[in-house]
């Protein structure tokens, strides 16, 4: 049911209280004076991911699904959580990788609710990109980080393709990137070519991914070397259509 303003205020107050309690838990349990048993509690009960999943994300998703309800309180709440998460990043470095990804996700929510100021949205997009780049450098095997970076790379189709391919090459494969590649390139080809690529490249099991994507990588490198030897050819000649051709040939 649709919540009125008083109910939203009560829910926001409850959410803030929950986050403050978890924040205090991390500061206390990871304090240098804490006993080893207390310090292990956060890992034992998977508290860092639970903080994000239940203390932050669940409420933000609830609020997002209520769009286009008024968002008067949404930016302020995100700023509060973002500032406290930044403090956790500085004061509780034991879970630094989790905090970095959470900061990127919070920035994504902030970008999503910014409808008025394009400059603010661009600034937050840059902030989010930097957090995800930092997270991917710490956890290069996490495919969803490359997937997020691909989304942020819009409208640069070539850069999007690069990050989608990285999301597919890391083990385990981030399978959502397959359909995203097809969606990215489909507008420039006809239905027959799209179907050929889908059947030849994406309709495969996870065991085939590494071998198939290795072939794609070799084809892309060969294509780049061929272009650099042709001095008279411009960099602009490397278009999504040429990349589509490479992917189609590699899928055969």
CSV table of C-alpha atoms in Angstrom, one decimal:
chain,number,residue,atom,x,y,z
A,1,UNK,CA,0.0,0.0,0.0
A,2,UNK,CA,1.0,3.6,-0.6
A,3,UNK,CA,2.6,5.2,2.5
A,4,UNK,CA,1.7,8.6,3.7
A,5,UNK,CA,4.3,11.2,4.8
A,6,UNK,CA,4.1,10.3,8.5
A,7,UNK,CA,4.6,6.6,7.7
A,8,UNK,CA,7.6,7.4,5.6
A,9,UNK,CA,9.0,9.6,8.3
A,10,UNK,CA,8.6,6.8,10.8
A,11,UNK,CA,10.2,4.3,8.5
A,12,UNK,CA,13.2,6.6,7.8
A,13,UNK,CA,13.7,7.1,11.5
A,14,UNK,CA,13.7,3.3,12.1
A,15,UNK,CA,16.1,2.8,9.2
A,16,UNK,CA,18.5,5.5,10.6
A,17,UNK,CA,18.4,3.8,14.0
A,18,UNK,CA,19.2,0.4,12.5
A,19,UNK,CA,22.1,1.8,10.6
A,20,UNK,CA,23.5,3.7,13.6
A,21,UNK,CA,23.3,0.5,15.7
A,22,UNK,CA,25.2,-1.5,13.1
A,23,UNK,CA,27.7,1.3,12.7
A,24,UNK,CA,28.4,1.3,16.5
A,25,UNK,CA,28.7,-2.5,16.3
A,26,UNK,CA,31.5,-2.3,13.8
A,27,UNK,CA,33.4,0.5,15.6
A,28,UNK,CA,33.2,-1.5,18.9
A,29,UNK,CA,33.8,-5.0,17.6
A,30,UNK,CA,36.8,-3.9,15.5
A,31,UNK,CA,38.4,-1.6,18.1
A,32,UNK,CA,42.0,-2.5,18.9
A,33,UNK,CA,41.0,-3.2,22.6
A,34,UNK,CA,38.3,-5.7,21.6
A,35,UNK,CA,39.0,-9.4,22.4
A,36,UNK,CA,39.6,-11.8,19.5
A,37,UNK,CA,36.2,-13.4,20.1
A,38,UNK,CA,34.5,-10.1,19.7
A,39,UNK,CA,36.5,-9.2,16.7
A,40,UNK,CA,35.4,-12.4,14.9
A,41,UNK,CA,31.7,-11.7,15.4
A,42,UNK,CA,31.5,-9.6,12.2
A,43,UNK,CA,32.9,-12.4,10.0
A,44,UNK,CA,31.1,-15.1,11.9
A,45,UNK,CA,27.7,-13.6,11.2
A,46,UNK,CA,28.5,-12.0,7.8
A,47,UNK,CA,27.8,-8.6,9.2
A,48,UNK,CA,29.3,-6.4,6.4
A,49,UNK,CA,27.1,-7.8,3.6
A,50,UNK,CA,24.1,-7.9,6.0
A,51,UNK,CA,24.7,-4.2,6.8
A,52,UNK,CA,24.3,-3.4,3.1
A,53,UNK,CA,21.6,-5.9,2.3
A,54,UNK,CA,19.3,-5.3,5.3
A,55,UNK,CA,20.4,-2.0,6.8
A,56,UNK,CA,20.7,0.0,3.6
A,57,UNK,CA,19.7,-1.6,0.3
A,58,UNK,CA,16.4,-3.0,1.4
A,59,UNK,CA,15.1,0.4,2.3
A,60,UNK,CA,16.6,2.1,-0.8
A,61,UNK,CA,14.9,-0.5,-3.0
A,62,UNK,CA,11.6,0.0,-1.2
A,63,UNK,CA,11.9,3.7,-1.8
A,64,UNK,CA,13.0,3.3,-5.4
A,65,UNK,CA,10.0,1.0,-6.1
A,66,UNK,CA,7.7,3.7,-4.8
A,67,UNK,CA,8.7,6.1,-7.6
A,68,UNK,CA,7.3,8.6,-8.6
A,69,UNK,CA,6.4,9.3,-5.0
A,70,UNK,CA,8.0,12.5,-3.6
A,71,UNK,CA,11.7,12.0,-3.0
A,72,UNK,CA,12.2,14.9,-0.5
A,73,UNK,CA,14.0,12.7,2.1
A,74,UNK,CA,15.9,10.4,-0.3
A,75,UNK,CA,19.0,12.5,-1.0
A,76,UNK,CA,19.4,13.5,2.6
A,77,UNK,CA,19.2,9.8,3.7
A,78,UNK,CA,21.7,8.8,1.1
A,79,UNK,CA,24.1,11.6,2.2
A,80,UNK,CA,23.8,10.4,5.8
A,81,UNK,CA,24.5,6.8,5.0
A,82,UNK,CA,27.3,7.7,2.5
A,83,UNK,CA,29.1,9.8,5.1
A,84,UNK,CA,28.9,7.1,7.7
A,85,UNK,CA,30.0,4.4,5.2
A,86,UNK,CA,33.0,6.6,4.4
A,87,UNK,CA,33.8,6.7,8.1
A,88,UNK,CA,33.6,2.9,8.2
A,89,UNK,CA,36.0,2.8,5.2
A,90,UNK,CA,38.5,4.9,7.2
A,91,UNK,CA,38.1,3.5,10.7
A,92,UNK,CA,37.3,-0.2,10.0
A,93,UNK,CA,39.8,-1.2,7.2
A,94,UNK,CA,39.3,-4.9,7.8
A,95,UNK,CA,36.3,-4.8,5.5
A,96,UNK,CA,37.6,-2.2,3.1
A,97,UNK,CA,36.6,-4.1,-0.1
A,98,UNK,CA,33.0,-4.3,1.1
A,99,UNK,CA,32.8,-0.6,2.1
A,100,UNK,CA,34.3,0.5,-1.3
A,101,UNK,CA,31.6,-1.4,-3.3
A,102,UNK,CA,28.9,-0.1,-1.0
A,103,UNK,CA,30.0,3.5,-1.6
A,104,UNK,CA,29.8,2.9,-5.3
A,105,UNK,CA,26.3,1.4,-5.0
A,106,UNK,CA,25.2,4.4,-2.8
A,107,UNK,CA,26.5,6.8,-5.4
A,108,UNK,CA,24.5,4.9,-8.0
A,109,UNK,CA,21.4,5.4,-6.0
A,110,UNK,CA,22.2,9.1,-5.6
A,111,UNK,CA,22.7,9.5,-9.4
A,112,UNK,CA,19.4,7.7,-10.0
A,113,UNK,CA,17.3,10.1,-7.9
A,114,UNK,CA,19.0,13.3,-9.3
A,115,UNK,CA,16.5,14.7,-11.8
A,116,UNK,CA,17.1,18.4,-11.6
A,117,UNK,CA,20.8,19.2,-11.7
A,118,UNK,CA,22.6,17.5,-14.6
A,119,UNK,CA,26.0,18.7,-13.3
A,120,UNK,CA,25.4,17.0,-9.9
A,121,UNK,CA,24.5,13.8,-11.8
A,122,UNK,CA,27.7,14.0,-13.8
A,123,UNK,CA,29.7,14.6,-10.6
A,124,UNK,CA,28.2,11.6,-8.9
A,125,UNK,CA,28.7,9.5,-11.9
A,126,UNK,CA,32.4,10.2,-11.8
A,127,UNK,CA,32.4,9.5,-8.0
A,128,UNK,CA,30.7,6.1,-8.6
A,129,UNK,CA,33.1,5.2,-11.4
A,130,UNK,CA,36.1,5.9,-9.2
A,131,UNK,CA,34.7,3.7,-6.4
A,132,UNK,CA,34.0,0.8,-8.8
A,133,UNK,CA,37.4,1.1,-10.4
A,134,UNK,CA,39.0,1.0,-6.9
A,135,UNK,CA,36.9,-2.0,-6.0
A,136,UNK,CA,37.8,-3.9,-9.3
A,137,UNK,CA,41.5,-3.3,-8.6
A,138,UNK,CA,41.1,-4.9,-5.2
A,139,UNK,CA,38.8,-7.7,-6.4
A,140,UNK,CA,39.7,-8.3,-10.1
A,141,UNK,CA,37.7,-11.5,-10.2
A,142,UNK,CA,34.4,-9.9,-9.4
A,143,UNK,CA,32.4,-9.7,-12.6
A,144,UNK,CA,29.6,-7.5,-11.4
A,145,UNK,CA,32.0,-4.6,-10.8
A,146,UNK,CA,33.0,-4.6,-14.5
A,147,UNK,CA,29.3,-4.8,-15.3
A,148,UNK,CA,28.6,-1.7,-13.3
A,149,UNK,CA,31.5,0.1,-15.0
A,150,UNK,CA,30.1,-0.9,-18.4
A,151,UNK,CA,26.8,0.8,-17.5
A,152,UNK,CA,28.7,3.9,-16.4
A,153,UNK,CA,30.6,4.0,-19.7
A,154,UNK,CA,27.5,5.0,-21.7
A,155,UNK,CA,27.4,6.3,-24.4
A,156,UNK,CA,30.9,5.0,-25.3
A,157,UNK,CA,29.9,1.7,-26.9
A,158,UNK,CA,33.4,0.5,-27.3
A,159,UNK,CA,34.3,1.1,-23.7
A,160,UNK,CA,31.0,-0.6,-22.6
A,161,UNK,CA,31.9,-3.6,-24.7
A,162,UNK,CA,35.3,-3.8,-23.1
A,163,UNK,CA,33.9,-3.9,-19.6
A,164,UNK,CA,31.2,-6.4,-20.6
A,165,UNK,CA,33.8,-8.7,-22.0
A,166,UNK,CA,35.8,-8.4,-18.7
A,167,UNK,CA,32.7,-9.3,-16.8
A,168,UNK,CA,32.4,-12.5,-18.9
A,169,UNK,CA,36.0,-13.5,-18.7
A,170,UNK,CA,36.4,-13.6,-14.9
A,171,UNK,CA,35.6,-16.8,-13.0
A,172,UNK,CA,32.7,-17.2,-12.2
A,173,UNK,CA,31.3,-15.6,-15.4
A,174,UNK,CA,28.8,-12.7,-14.8
A,175,UNK,CA,26.3,-14.1,-17.2
A,176,UNK,CA,24.1,-10.9,-17.3
A,177,UNK,CA,26.8,-9.4,-19.5
A,178,UNK,CA,26.0,-11.7,-22.4
A,179,UNK,CA,22.6,-10.2,-23.1
A,180,UNK,CA,23.9,-6.7,-22.4
A,181,UNK,CA,26.4,-7.1,-25.2
A,182,UNK,CA,23.7,-8.2,-27.6
A,183,UNK,CA,21.5,-5.3,-26.5
A,184,UNK,CA,24.4,-2.9,-26.9
A,185,UNK,CA,25.2,-3.9,-30.5
A,186,UNK,CA,21.8,-5.0,-31.8
A,187,UNK,CA,20.7,-1.5,-33.0
A,188,UNK,CA,23.4,-1.5,-35.7
A,189,UNK,CA,22.6,-4.9,-37.2
A,190,UNK,CA,19.7,-6.7,-38.7
A,191,UNK,CA,17.8,-9.5,-37.0
A,192,UNK,CA,19.6,-12.2,-38.9
A,193,UNK,CA,23.0,-11.1,-37.7
A,194,UNK,CA,21.8,-10.7,-34.1
A,195,UNK,CA,20.3,-14.2,-34.2
A,196,UNK,CA,23.5,-15.6,-35.6
A,197,UNK,CA,25.6,-14.0,-32.8
A,198,UNK,CA,23.2,-15.1,-30.1
A,199,UNK,CA,23.2,-18.7,-31.3
A,200,UNK,CA,26.9,-18.8,-32.0
A,201,UNK,CA,28.3,-17.0,-29.0
A,202,UNK,CA,25.8,-16.6,-26.2
A,203,UNK,CA,23.8,-19.9,-26.4
A,204,UNK,CA,26.6,-21.8,-24.8
A,205,UNK,CA,27.4,-23.3,-21.4
A,206,UNK,CA,29.6,-21.6,-18.9
A,207,UNK,CA,32.4,-24.2,-19.7
A,208,UNK,CA,32.7,-22.8,-23.2
A,209,UNK,CA,33.0,-19.2,-22.1
A,210,UNK,CA,36.8,-19.0,-21.4
A,211,UNK,CA,37.7,-20.8,-24.7
A,212,UNK,CA,35.3,-18.7,-26.8
A,213,UNK,CA,36.2,-15.4,-25.2
A,214,UNK,CA,39.9,-16.2,-25.6
A,215,UNK,CA,39.3,-16.5,-29.4
A,216,UNK,CA,37.4,-13.2,-29.3
A,217,UNK,CA,40.3,-11.5,-27.5
A,218,UNK,CA,42.8,-12.7,-30.1
A,219,UNK,CA,40.6,-11.5,-32.9
A,220,UNK,CA,40.3,-8.1,-31.3
A,221,UNK,CA,44.1,-7.8,-30.9
A,222,UNK,CA,44.7,-8.9,-34.5
A,223,UNK,CA,42.1,-6.3,-35.6
A,224,UNK,CA,43.9,-3.6,-33.7
A,225,UNK,CA,47.4,-4.5,-35.0
A,226,UNK,CA,46.0,-4.5,-38.6
A,227,UNK,CA,44.6,-1.0,-38.1
A,228,UNK,CA,47.8,0.4,-36.6
A,229,UNK,CA,49.8,-0.8,-39.6
A,230,UNK,CA,47.6,1.2,-41.9
A,231,UNK,CA,48.8,4.7,-41.0
A,232,UNK,CA,46.4,6.4,-43.3
A,233,UNK,CA,43.4,4.9,-41.5
A,234,UNK,CA,41.8,6.9,-38.6
A,235,UNK,CA,41.0,5.7,-35.2
A,236,UNK,CA,37.4,6.5,-35.8
A,237,UNK,CA,37.3,3.6,-38.2
A,238,UNK,CA,37.1,1.3,-35.1
A,239,UNK,CA,33.3,1.3,-34.8
A,240,UNK,CA,30.8,-0.9,-33.0
A,241,UNK,CA,30.0,-2.4,-36.4
A,242,UNK,CA,33.7,-3.6,-36.8
A,243,UNK,CA,33.6,-5.0,-33.3
A,244,UNK,CA,30.3,-6.8,-34.1
A,245,UNK,CA,32.1,-8.4,-37.1
A,246,UNK,CA,34.9,-9.6,-34.9
A,247,UNK,CA,32.4,-11.1,-32.4
A,248,UNK,CA,30.4,-12.8,-35.2
A,249,UNK,CA,33.5,-14.3,-36.8
A,250,UNK,CA,34.8,-15.5,-33.4
A,251,UNK,CA,31.5,-17.2,-32.8
A,252,UNK,CA,31.6,-19.3,-35.9
